[in-house]
mmCIF file of C-alpha atoms in Angstrom:
data_model
loop_
_atom_site.group_PDB
_atom_site.id
_atom_site.type_symbol
_atom_site.label_atom_id
_atom_site.label_comp_id
_atom_site.label_asym_id
_atom_site.label_seq_id
_atom_site.Cartn_x
_atom_site.Cartn_y
_atom_site.Cartn_z
ATOM 1 C CA UNK A 66 -43.907 19.487 19.222
ATOM 2 C CA UNK A 67 -42.856 17.085 22.168
ATOM 3 C CA UNK A 68 -42.276 14.226 20.219
ATOM 4 C CA UNK A 69 -40.025 16.163 17.685
ATOM 5 C CA UNK A 70 -38.112 17.598 20.579
ATOM 6 C CA UNK A 71 -37.878 13.985 22.218
ATOM 7 C CA UNK A 72 -36.590 12.467 18.882
ATOM 8 C CA UNK A 73 -34.300 15.572 18.709
ATOM 9 C CA UNK A 74 -33.002 14.602 22.191
ATOM 10 C CA UNK A 75 -32.844 11.132 21.284
ATOM 11 C CA UNK A 76 -30.450 11.644 18.326
ATOM 12 C CA UNK A 77 -28.140 13.811 20.273
ATOM 13 C CA UNK A 78 -27.908 11.056 22.906
ATOM 14 C CA UNK A 79 -26.990 8.585 20.264
ATOM 15 C CA UNK A 80 -24.612 11.080 18.859
ATOM 16 C CA UNK A 81 -22.711 11.861 22.493
ATOM 17 C CA UNK A 82 -22.487 7.967 22.880
ATOM 18 C CA UNK A 83 -20.682 7.567 19.687
ATOM 19 C CA UNK A 84 -18.509 10.837 19.784
ATOM 20 C CA UNK A 85 -18.420 11.654 23.254
ATOM 21 C CA UNK A 86 -15.476 13.993 22.653
ATOM 22 C CA UNK A 87 -16.894 15.534 19.533
ATOM 23 C CA UNK A 88 -16.721 14.658 15.713
ATOM 24 C CA UNK A 89 -15.560 17.423 13.976
ATOM 25 C CA UNK A 90 -12.129 18.010 15.323
ATOM 26 C CA UNK A 91 -11.173 14.401 15.074
ATOM 27 C CA UNK A 92 -12.837 14.043 11.593
ATOM 28 C CA UNK A 93 -10.942 17.168 10.536
ATOM 29 C CA UNK A 94 -7.592 16.006 11.458
ATOM 30 C CA UNK A 95 -8.260 12.526 9.816
ATOM 31 C CA UNK A 96 -9.530 13.901 6.750
ATOM 32 C CA UNK A 97 -6.208 16.088 6.424
ATOM 33 C CA UNK A 98 -4.070 13.045 6.998
ATOM 34 C CA UNK A 99 -6.397 10.845 4.663
ATOM 35 C CA UNK A 100 -5.876 13.387 1.748
ATOM 36 C CA UNK A 101 -1.911 13.592 2.246
ATOM 37 C CA UNK A 102 -2.098 9.420 2.620
ATOM 38 C CA UNK A 103 -4.043 9.163 -0.680
ATOM 39 C CA UNK A 104 -1.814 10.976 -2.551
ATOM 40 C CA UNK A 105 1.039 9.083 -1.186
ATOM 41 C CA UNK A 106 -0.159 5.896 -1.985
ATOM 42 C CA UNK A 107 -1.147 6.961 -5.381
ATOM 43 C CA UNK A 108 2.278 7.880 -6.163
ATOM 44 C CA UNK A 109 3.888 4.971 -4.717
ATOM 45 C CA UNK A 110 1.792 1.833 -4.625
ATOM 46 C CA UNK A 111 -0.378 2.563 -7.536
ATOM 47 C CA UNK A 112 1.248 4.749 -10.201
ATOM 48 C CA UNK A 113 4.656 3.459 -10.239
ATOM 49 C CA UNK A 114 3.102 -0.143 -11.247
ATOM 50 C CA UNK A 115 0.228 1.556 -13.746
ATOM 51 C CA UNK A 116 2.763 3.673 -15.584
ATOM 52 C CA UNK A 117 4.860 0.740 -15.907
ATOM 53 C CA UNK A 118 1.892 -1.367 -17.408
ATOM 54 C CA UNK A 119 0.723 1.552 -19.401
ATOM 55 C CA UNK A 120 4.026 1.525 -21.031
ATOM 56 C CA UNK A 121 4.729 -2.259 -21.621
ATOM 57 C CA UNK A 122 1.124 -2.207 -23.328
ATOM 58 C CA UNK A 123 3.041 -0.278 -26.260
ATOM 59 C CA UNK A 124 5.246 -3.691 -26.631
ATOM 60 C CA UNK A 125 2.389 -5.692 -27.096
ATOM 61 C CA UNK A 126 0.123 -8.307 -25.302
ATOM 62 C CA UNK A 127 2.745 -10.760 -24.098
ATOM 63 C CA UNK A 128 5.145 -8.130 -22.696
ATOM 64 C CA UNK A 129 2.110 -6.794 -20.709
ATOM 65 C CA UNK A 130 1.024 -9.914 -19.518
ATOM 66 C CA UNK A 131 4.607 -10.875 -18.348
ATOM 67 C CA UNK A 132 4.930 -7.567 -16.835
ATOM 68 C CA UNK A 133 1.915 -7.459 -15.323
ATOM 69 C CA UNK A 134 2.352 -10.878 -13.621
ATOM 70 C CA UNK A 135 5.753 -10.325 -12.507
ATOM 71 C CA UNK A 136 4.455 -7.390 -10.571
ATOM 72 C CA UNK A 137 1.828 -9.348 -9.040
ATOM 73 C CA UNK A 138 3.994 -12.217 -8.000
ATOM 74 C CA UNK A 139 6.382 -9.620 -6.619
ATOM 75 C CA UNK A 140 3.627 -7.914 -4.835
ATOM 76 C CA UNK A 141 2.223 -11.304 -3.397
ATOM 77 C CA UNK A 142 5.776 -12.540 -2.351
ATOM 78 C CA UNK A 143 7.878 -9.580 -1.494
ATOM 79 C CA UNK A 144 5.691 -6.492 -0.883
ATOM 80 C CA UNK A 145 2.734 -8.210 1.022
ATOM 81 C CA UNK A 146 5.261 -9.647 3.434
ATOM 82 C CA UNK A 147 7.241 -6.361 4.145
ATOM 83 C CA UNK A 148 3.776 -4.370 4.579
ATOM 84 C CA UNK A 149 3.146 -7.014 7.323
ATOM 85 C CA UNK A 150 6.599 -6.626 8.892
ATOM 86 C CA UNK A 151 6.016 -2.740 9.050
ATOM 87 C CA UNK A 152 2.943 -3.417 11.313
ATOM 88 C CA UNK A 153 5.090 -3.441 14.433
ATOM 89 C CA UNK A 154 6.644 -0.229 13.479
ATOM 90 C CA UNK A 155 3.221 1.318 12.323
ATOM 91 C CA UNK A 156 2.061 0.242 15.753
ATOM 92 C CA UNK A 157 4.681 1.354 18.217
ATOM 93 C CA UNK A 158 6.156 4.205 16.330
ATOM 94 C CA UNK A 159 3.015 6.377 16.844
ATOM 95 C CA UNK A 160 2.654 5.360 20.389
ATOM 96 C CA UNK A 161 6.371 6.252 21.157
ATOM 97 C CA UNK A 162 5.961 9.392 19.876
ATOM 98 C CA UNK A 163 2.886 10.310 22.025
ATOM 99 C CA UNK A 164 5.374 9.116 24.725
ATOM 100 C CA UNK A 165 9.123 8.272 24.638
ATOM 101 C CA UNK A 166 10.069 9.819 21.364
ATOM 102 C CA UNK A 167 13.793 8.629 21.675
ATOM 103 C CA UNK A 168 12.676 5.032 21.376
ATOM 104 C CA UNK A 169 11.686 5.450 17.946
ATOM 105 C CA UNK A 170 15.210 5.584 16.472
ATOM 106 C CA UNK A 171 15.714 1.950 18.227
ATOM 107 C CA UNK A 172 12.353 0.697 16.729
ATOM 108 C CA UNK A 173 13.432 1.700 13.403
ATOM 109 C CA UNK A 174 16.827 0.153 13.671
ATOM 110 C CA UNK A 175 15.261 -3.137 14.729
ATOM 111 C CA UNK A 176 12.786 -3.371 12.235
ATOM 112 C CA UNK A 177 15.627 -2.887 9.425
ATOM 113 C CA UNK A 178 17.384 -5.697 10.754
ATOM 114 C CA UNK A 179 14.396 -8.039 10.930
ATOM 115 C CA UNK A 180 13.320 -6.900 7.374
ATOM 116 C CA UNK A 181 17.268 -7.503 6.182
ATOM 117 C CA UNK A 182 16.616 -11.394 7.073
ATOM 118 C CA UNK A 183 13.253 -11.401 5.489
ATOM 119 C CA UNK A 184 14.996 -10.447 2.084
ATOM 120 C CA UNK A 185 17.115 -13.607 1.993
ATOM 121 C CA UNK A 186 13.697 -15.674 2.180
ATOM 122 C CA UNK A 187 11.962 -13.500 -0.563
ATOM 123 C CA UNK A 188 14.910 -13.627 -3.170
ATOM 124 C CA UNK A 189 14.869 -17.341 -2.562
ATOM 125 C CA UNK A 190 11.219 -17.521 -3.488
ATOM 126 C CA UNK A 191 11.677 -15.129 -6.742
ATOM 127 C CA UNK A 192 14.622 -17.284 -7.829
ATOM 128 C CA UNK A 193 12.624 -20.570 -7.934
ATOM 129 C CA UNK A 194 9.085 -18.921 -9.004
ATOM 130 C CA UNK A 195 9.589 -19.950 -12.779
ATOM 131 C CA UNK A 196 9.096 -23.583 -11.326
ATOM 132 C CA UNK A 197 5.871 -22.889 -9.692
ATOM 133 C CA UNK A 198 4.705 -21.186 -12.511
ATOM 134 C CA UNK A 199 5.408 -24.062 -14.988
ATOM 135 C CA UNK A 200 2.818 -26.115 -13.077
ATOM 136 C CA UNK A 201 -0.102 -24.239 -14.138
ATOM 137 C CA UNK A 202 1.211 -22.075 -17.405
ATOM 138 C CA UNK A 203 1.376 -23.302 -20.662
ATOM 139 C CA UNK A 204 3.011 -20.434 -22.426
ATOM 140 C CA UNK A 205 6.785 -20.921 -21.978
ATOM 141 C CA UNK A 206 7.438 -17.616 -23.417
ATOM 142 C CA UNK A 207 5.785 -15.725 -20.937
ATOM 143 C CA UNK A 208 7.005 -17.924 -18.092
ATOM 144 C CA UNK A 209 10.433 -16.973 -19.353
ATOM 145 C CA UNK A 210 9.928 -13.086 -19.399
ATOM 146 C CA UNK A 211 8.374 -13.118 -16.259
ATOM 147 C CA UNK A 212 11.420 -14.872 -14.608
ATOM 148 C CA UNK A 213 13.734 -12.674 -15.936
ATOM 149 C CA UNK A 214 11.754 -9.628 -14.688
ATOM 150 C CA UNK A 215 11.667 -11.253 -11.509
ATOM 151 C CA UNK A 216 15.219 -11.550 -11.068
ATOM 152 C CA UNK A 217 15.635 -7.760 -11.915
ATOM 153 C CA UNK A 218 13.142 -7.344 -9.164
ATOM 154 C CA UNK A 219 15.739 -8.863 -6.724
ATOM 155 C CA UNK A 220 17.170 -5.416 -6.357
ATOM 156 C CA UNK A 221 14.089 -3.863 -5.405
ATOM 157 C CA UNK A 222 13.164 -6.108 -2.548
ATOM 158 C CA UNK A 223 15.584 -4.323 0.063
ATOM 159 C CA UNK A 224 14.725 -0.911 -1.754
ATOM 160 C CA UNK A 225 10.975 -1.640 -1.102
ATOM 161 C CA UNK A 226 11.576 -2.570 2.246
ATOM 162 C CA UNK A 227 13.545 0.546 3.464
ATOM 163 C CA UNK A 228 10.805 2.951 1.879
ATOM 164 C CA UNK A 229 8.201 1.343 3.734
ATOM 165 C CA UNK A 230 9.826 1.161 6.989
ATOM 166 C CA UNK A 231 11.098 4.671 6.704
ATOM 167 C CA UNK A 232 7.992 6.324 5.473
ATOM 168 C CA UNK A 233 6.327 4.649 8.538
ATOM 169 C CA UNK A 234 8.996 6.573 10.687
ATOM 170 C CA UNK A 235 8.198 9.827 9.290
ATOM 171 C CA UNK A 236 4.563 9.423 9.045
ATOM 172 C CA UNK A 237 4.283 8.344 12.680
ATOM 173 C CA UNK A 238 4.624 12.233 13.600
ATOM 174 C CA UNK A 239 1.975 13.108 11.099
ATOM 175 C CA UNK A 240 4.436 14.353 8.684
ATOM 176 C CA UNK A 241 2.724 12.915 5.495
ATOM 177 C CA UNK A 242 3.364 15.809 2.956
ATOM 178 C CA UNK A 243 7.349 15.278 2.638
ATOM 179 C CA UNK A 244 6.647 11.825 1.639
ATOM 180 C CA UNK A 245 4.123 13.138 -0.986
ATOM 181 C CA UNK A 246 7.042 15.172 -2.564
ATOM 182 C CA UNK A 247 9.709 12.628 -2.460
ATOM 183 C CA UNK A 248 7.375 10.002 -3.953
ATOM 184 C CA UNK A 249 6.453 12.436 -6.685
ATOM 185 C CA UNK A 250 9.970 13.105 -7.477
ATOM 186 C CA UNK A 251 10.214 9.129 -7.564
ATOM 187 C CA UNK A 252 7.308 9.235 -10.214
ATOM 188 C CA UNK A 253 8.672 11.780 -12.422
ATOM 189 C CA UNK A 254 12.206 9.718 -12.435
ATOM 190 C CA UNK A 255 10.129 6.549 -13.262
ATOM 191 C CA UNK A 256 8.054 8.190 -16.366
ATOM 192 C CA UNK A 257 11.423 9.697 -17.780
ATOM 193 C CA UNK A 258 13.284 6.244 -17.135
ATOM 194 C CA UNK A 259 10.469 4.158 -19.204
ATOM 195 C CA UNK A 260 10.284 6.895 -21.972
ATOM 196 C CA UNK A 261 13.928 6.769 -22.394
ATOM 197 C CA UNK A 262 14.465 3.091 -21.998
ATOM 198 C CA UNK A 263 11.550 2.150 -24.342
ATOM 199 C CA UNK A 264 11.970 4.342 -27.062
ATOM 200 C CA UNK A 265 15.840 5.399 -27.169
ATOM 201 C CA UNK A 266 17.216 2.151 -26.023
ATOM 202 C CA UNK A 267 16.888 -1.706 -26.968
ATOM 203 C CA UNK A 268 16.238 -3.160 -23.518
ATOM 204 C CA UNK A 269 12.131 -3.395 -24.067
ATOM 205 C CA UNK A 270 10.571 -5.305 -21.504
ATOM 206 C CA UNK A 271 13.311 -4.488 -19.007
ATOM 207 C CA UNK A 272 12.547 -1.143 -18.822
ATOM 208 C CA UNK A 273 9.927 -1.921 -16.412
ATOM 209 C CA UNK A 274 12.093 -3.519 -13.576
ATOM 210 C CA UNK A 275 15.004 -1.009 -14.429
ATOM 211 C CA UNK A 276 12.772 1.992 -14.062
ATOM 212 C CA UNK A 277 10.841 0.917 -11.077
ATOM 213 C CA UNK A 278 14.021 0.227 -9.166
ATOM 214 C CA UNK A 279 15.632 3.767 -10.483
ATOM 215 C CA UNK A 280 12.366 5.219 -8.978
ATOM 216 C CA UNK A 281 12.553 3.318 -5.422
ATOM 217 C CA UNK A 282 16.223 4.219 -5.401
ATOM 218 C CA UNK A 283 15.354 7.829 -5.666
ATOM 219 C CA UNK A 284 12.631 7.336 -3.377
ATOM 220 C CA UNK A 285 14.931 5.663 -0.391
ATOM 221 C CA UNK A 286 17.574 8.637 -0.972
ATOM 222 C CA UNK A 287 14.938 11.426 -0.909
ATOM 223 C CA UNK A 288 13.690 10.015 2.358
ATOM 224 C CA UNK A 289 16.877 9.578 3.983
ATOM 225 C CA UNK A 290 18.175 13.134 3.263
ATOM 226 C CA UNK A 291 14.712 14.460 4.763
ATOM 227 C CA UNK A 292 15.327 12.688 7.856
ATOM 228 C CA UNK A 293 18.990 13.891 8.088
ATOM 229 C CA UNK A 294 17.979 17.451 7.371
ATOM 230 C CA UNK A 295 14.765 17.636 9.488
ATOM 231 C CA UNK A 296 14.365 18.528 13.025
ATOM 232 C CA UNK A 297 12.346 15.315 13.393
ATOM 233 C CA UNK A 298 15.903 13.686 13.055
ATOM 234 C CA UNK A 299 16.992 15.147 16.484
ATOM 235 C CA UNK A 300 14.243 14.457 18.713
ATOM 236 C CA UNK A 301 13.511 11.080 17.724
ATOM 237 C CA UNK A 302 16.687 9.469 16.625
ATOM 238 C CA UNK A 303 18.939 7.177 18.828
ATOM 239 C CA UNK A 304 22.464 6.503 17.961
ATOM 240 C CA UNK A 305 22.996 2.748 16.984
ATOM 241 C CA UNK A 306 23.433 0.592 20.090
ATOM 242 C CA UNK A 307 23.002 -3.114 21.105
ATOM 243 C CA UNK A 308 19.534 -2.093 22.049
ATOM 244 C CA UNK A 309 18.161 -2.735 18.535
ATOM 245 C CA UNK A 310 19.083 -6.453 18.843
ATOM 246 C CA UNK A 311 17.091 -6.849 21.997
ATOM 247 C CA UNK A 312 13.124 -7.125 22.371
ATOM 248 C CA UNK A 313 12.572 -8.704 19.260
ATOM 249 C CA UNK A 314 9.855 -10.618 20.796
ATOM 250 C CA UNK A 315 7.816 -7.361 21.226
ATOM 251 C CA UNK A 316 8.385 -6.768 17.492
ATOM 252 C CA UNK A 317 7.624 -9.940 16.261
ATOM 253 C CA UNK A 318 4.271 -10.318 18.178
ATOM 254 C CA UNK A 319 3.269 -7.601 16.003
ATOM 255 C CA UNK A 320 4.950 -8.143 12.869
ATOM 256 C CA UNK A 321 4.061 -11.716 12.451
ATOM 257 C CA UNK A 322 0.388 -11.620 12.825
ATOM 258 C CA UNK A 323 0.588 -8.178 10.400
ATOM 259 C CA UNK A 324 2.513 -10.548 7.742
ATOM 260 C CA UNK A 325 -0.530 -13.179 8.131
ATOM 261 C CA UNK A 326 -3.153 -10.516 7.941
ATOM 262 C CA UNK A 327 -1.488 -8.909 4.933
ATOM 263 C CA UNK A 328 -0.954 -12.335 2.820
ATOM 264 C CA UNK A 329 -4.770 -13.022 3.595
ATOM 265 C CA UNK A 330 -6.104 -9.400 2.451
ATOM 266 C CA UNK A 331 -3.803 -8.890 -0.507
ATOM 267 C CA UNK A 332 -3.644 -12.655 -1.843
ATOM 268 C CA UNK A 333 -7.807 -12.856 -1.874
ATOM 269 C CA UNK A 334 -7.593 -10.218 -4.503
ATOM 270 C CA UNK A 335 -4.155 -10.414 -6.291
ATOM 271 C CA UNK A 336 -4.297 -14.090 -6.784
ATOM 272 C CA UNK A 337 -6.654 -13.913 -9.679
ATOM 273 C CA UNK A 338 -3.776 -12.710 -12.007
ATOM 274 C CA UNK A 339 -2.004 -15.811 -11.258
ATOM 275 C CA UNK A 340 -5.237 -17.900 -11.671
ATOM 276 C CA UNK A 341 -5.913 -15.604 -15.071
ATOM 277 C CA UNK A 342 -2.605 -16.761 -16.204
ATOM 278 C CA UNK A 343 -3.475 -20.387 -16.785
ATOM 279 C CA UNK A 344 -6.282 -19.438 -18.888
ATOM 280 C CA UNK A 345 -6.068 -17.428 -21.983
ATOM 281 C CA UNK A 346 -3.486 -14.227 -22.302
ATOM 282 C CA UNK A 347 -7.005 -12.301 -22.799
ATOM 283 C CA UNK A 348 -8.033 -13.217 -19.474
ATOM 284 C CA UNK A 349 -4.904 -12.138 -17.841
ATOM 285 C CA UNK A 350 -4.588 -8.808 -19.743
ATOM 286 C CA UNK A 351 -8.322 -7.873 -18.654
ATOM 287 C CA UNK A 352 -7.448 -9.305 -14.524
ATOM 288 C CA UNK A 353 -4.407 -6.958 -14.628
ATOM 289 C CA UNK A 354 -6.552 -3.869 -16.115
ATOM 290 C CA UNK A 355 -8.989 -4.616 -13.390
ATOM 291 C CA UNK A 356 -6.633 -5.088 -10.608
ATOM 292 C CA UNK A 357 -5.086 -1.563 -11.253
ATOM 293 C CA UNK A 358 -8.602 -0.018 -11.358
ATOM 294 C CA UNK A 359 -9.837 -1.651 -8.412
ATOM 295 C CA UNK A 360 -6.599 -0.627 -6.647
ATOM 296 C CA UNK A 361 -6.703 2.895 -7.714
ATOM 297 C CA UNK A 362 -10.383 3.419 -6.123
ATOM 298 C CA UNK A 363 -9.369 1.471 -2.831
ATOM 299 C CA UNK A 364 -6.610 3.958 -2.061
ATOM 300 C CA UNK A 365 -8.841 5.990 -0.043
ATOM 301 C CA UNK A 366 -9.723 3.378 2.059
ATOM 302 C CA UNK A 367 -6.324 2.366 2.804
ATOM 303 C CA UNK A 368 -5.085 6.154 3.774
ATOM 304 C CA UNK A 369 -8.044 6.475 6.042
ATOM 305 C CA UNK A 370 -7.191 3.127 7.827
ATOM 306 C CA UNK A 371 -3.372 4.502 7.957
ATOM 307 C CA UNK A 372 -4.431 7.562 9.315
ATOM 308 C CA UNK A 373 -6.406 6.017 12.139
ATOM 309 C CA UNK A 374 -3.365 3.924 13.011
ATOM 310 C CA UNK A 375 -1.282 6.748 13.620
ATOM 311 C CA UNK A 376 -3.962 9.175 15.185
ATOM 312 C CA UNK A 377 -5.260 6.516 17.657
ATOM 313 C CA UNK A 378 -1.775 5.546 18.165
ATOM 314 C CA UNK A 379 -0.534 9.030 19.353
ATOM 315 C CA UNK A 380 -3.738 9.395 21.792
ATOM 316 C CA UNK A 381 -2.607 6.032 23.404
ATOM 317 C CA UNK A 382 0.919 6.821 23.757
ATOM 318 C CA UNK A 383 0.057 9.812 25.521
ATOM 319 C CA UNK A 384 -2.081 7.858 27.647
ATOM 320 C CA UNK A 385 -5.514 9.564 26.437
ATOM 321 C CA UNK A 386 -7.933 6.177 25.951
ATOM 322 C CA UNK A 387 -10.969 8.200 25.731
ATOM 323 C CA UNK A 388 -9.585 10.394 22.730
ATOM 324 C CA UNK A 389 -8.458 6.931 20.971
ATOM 325 C CA UNK A 390 -11.688 5.682 21.316
ATOM 326 C CA UNK A 391 -13.564 8.704 20.075
ATOM 327 C CA UNK A 392 -11.394 8.505 17.034
ATOM 328 C CA UNK A 393 -11.983 4.985 16.372
ATOM 329 C CA UNK A 394 -15.655 5.869 15.962
ATOM 330 C CA UNK A 395 -15.002 8.823 13.667
ATOM 331 C CA UNK A 396 -12.681 6.527 11.794
ATOM 332 C CA UNK A 397 -15.529 3.982 11.265
ATOM 333 C CA UNK A 398 -18.314 6.873 10.032
ATOM 334 C CA UNK A 399 -15.538 8.223 7.390
ATOM 335 C CA UNK A 400 -14.901 4.717 6.058
ATOM 336 C CA UNK A 401 -18.755 4.230 5.533
ATOM 337 C CA UNK A 402 -18.893 7.450 3.875
ATOM 338 C CA UNK A 403 -15.931 6.786 1.409
ATOM 339 C CA UNK A 404 -17.140 3.566 0.832
ATOM 340 C CA UNK A 405 -20.214 5.148 -0.575
ATOM 341 C CA UNK A 406 -18.349 7.567 -2.539
ATOM 342 C CA UNK A 407 -16.348 4.424 -3.942
ATOM 343 C CA UNK A 408 -19.407 3.126 -5.145
ATOM 344 C CA UNK A 409 -20.624 5.968 -7.171
ATOM 345 C CA UNK A 410 -17.394 6.396 -8.421
ATOM 346 C CA UNK A 411 -17.311 2.922 -9.755
ATOM 347 C CA UNK A 412 -20.556 3.102 -11.169
ATOM 348 C CA UNK A 413 -19.796 6.186 -13.142
ATOM 349 C CA UNK A 414 -16.442 5.496 -14.695
ATOM 350 C CA UNK A 415 -15.989 1.491 -15.129
ATOM 351 C CA UNK A 416 -17.015 1.862 -18.680
ATOM 352 C CA UNK A 417 -13.956 4.341 -19.474
ATOM 353 C CA UNK A 418 -11.211 3.403 -17.183
ATOM 354 C CA UNK A 419 -9.946 0.149 -19.220
ATOM 355 C CA UNK A 420 -9.421 2.442 -22.075
ATOM 356 C CA UNK A 421 -5.987 4.143 -20.473
ATOM 357 C CA UNK A 422 -4.445 0.759 -21.335
ATOM 358 C CA UNK A 423 -3.905 -0.320 -24.934
ATOM 359 C CA UNK A 424 -5.787 -3.634 -25.418
ATOM 360 C CA UNK A 425 -8.073 -5.419 -27.732
ATOM 361 C CA UNK A 426 -11.746 -4.466 -27.758
ATOM 362 C CA UNK A 427 -12.309 -8.213 -26.405
ATOM 363 C CA UNK A 428 -10.142 -7.570 -23.271
ATOM 364 C CA UNK A 429 -11.523 -3.958 -22.417
ATOM 365 C CA UNK A 430 -15.069 -5.765 -22.626
ATOM 366 C CA UNK A 431 -14.051 -8.604 -20.518
ATOM 367 C CA UNK A 432 -12.295 -6.171 -17.752
ATOM 368 C CA UNK A 433 -15.578 -4.255 -17.697
ATOM 369 C CA UNK A 434 -17.794 -7.156 -16.809
ATOM 370 C CA UNK A 435 -15.275 -8.466 -13.998
ATOM 371 C CA UNK A 436 -14.912 -4.627 -12.871
ATOM 372 C CA UNK A 437 -18.634 -4.795 -11.529
ATOM 373 C CA UNK A 438 -18.149 -7.949 -9.558
ATOM 374 C CA UNK A 439 -14.934 -6.761 -8.395
ATOM 375 C CA UNK A 440 -16.121 -3.558 -7.269
ATOM 376 C CA UNK A 441 -18.533 -5.209 -4.868
ATOM 377 C CA UNK A 442 -15.357 -7.036 -3.449
ATOM 378 C CA UNK A 443 -13.233 -4.152 -3.027
ATOM 379 C CA UNK A 444 -15.742 -2.175 -0.964
ATOM 380 C CA UNK A 445 -15.866 -5.091 1.752
ATOM 381 C CA UNK A 446 -11.849 -5.608 1.375
ATOM 382 C CA UNK A 447 -11.593 -1.423 2.028
ATOM 383 C CA UNK A 448 -13.959 -1.536 5.353
ATOM 384 C CA UNK A 449 -11.918 -4.689 6.292
ATOM 385 C CA UNK A 450 -8.686 -2.883 5.763
ATOM 386 C CA UNK A 451 -9.807 -0.103 8.002
ATOM 387 C CA UNK A 452 -11.051 -2.441 10.656
ATOM 388 C CA UNK A 453 -7.540 -4.006 10.814
ATOM 389 C CA UNK A 454 -5.745 -0.511 10.965
ATOM 390 C CA UNK A 455 -7.610 0.386 14.019
ATOM 391 C CA UNK A 456 -6.899 -3.049 15.604
ATOM 392 C CA UNK A 457 -3.216 -2.644 14.601
ATOM 393 C CA UNK A 458 -3.485 0.996 16.559
ATOM 394 C CA UNK A 459 -4.420 -0.575 19.622
#
């Protein structure tokens, strides 16, 4: 009996060391935010591109490959950089919400101006991407189709940046559900637009960029309308002043490392599509399927990371370092639990998931074999993303 009571006390001591302020409350709050963020990511990052590729697979392997390659390049060149730029706002906004809320409007204005300058650099890279692709790709038809899609994506760059920055402005206060509804509306527009463009017009492969651009335009307008009519706008927005042109060094000290971190994290996985393009069309198709599947399974890890950034940041902004430290340990625990769930989920469904795309039997078979190896990487990548999100909050 004494041994049992001693071991029980030791376990209790270890738990108190890890969670000095308790586990349940923080776990419940983080779980609620994680569920909402998972839905938001599923309706934004993942579903828009996946729906597009499913529709493009109906046109043929060449069109599917060109669409997948174009979206991968856009993600590598534009979205990855813009996600890094938002590191500044995602760190500062929750802290300001826990402290001086009026500074939030100035931070958003500053981040939009900086993102606007970055858009010009991204446009220049996208316009010249065909010359880079021609260095290692032999299929000129695929290169031409990819280049045409990337030129359409030029309109998407500022919309994507605005959507990311305005979403971080709303979610920094813990208001995540409105973004879920707005992105759901954007997805409905995406599906309807793909169907109309593909089956009732002759624009074929251009259905993909046009539909995604319309979706993001809907999302940006929806977010702006919500900000304008909500009470959140009244307590956090600051009229546009010269203050947004000052203190850029503070923002850039957070944003530039964020860009590098985002590039390293995303490129290490998504570059597989680009390298697969230098092999065979079947390899590119299989790799594109694997990326979409792995990305879907990893959404919950991204969600728990962003939830921790907001939750920890609000505690730090309110000058509650002990609460922030406790939330950090709870986040790591939830991340480990979700990693185990992801491994089990992939082991169960990896055989059937590739069938949602219309591809040849050889392509699906190759996708399955790649998926098993890629799943191991995705687990470590997910834990790394959570760790980076916690660092971002501090």
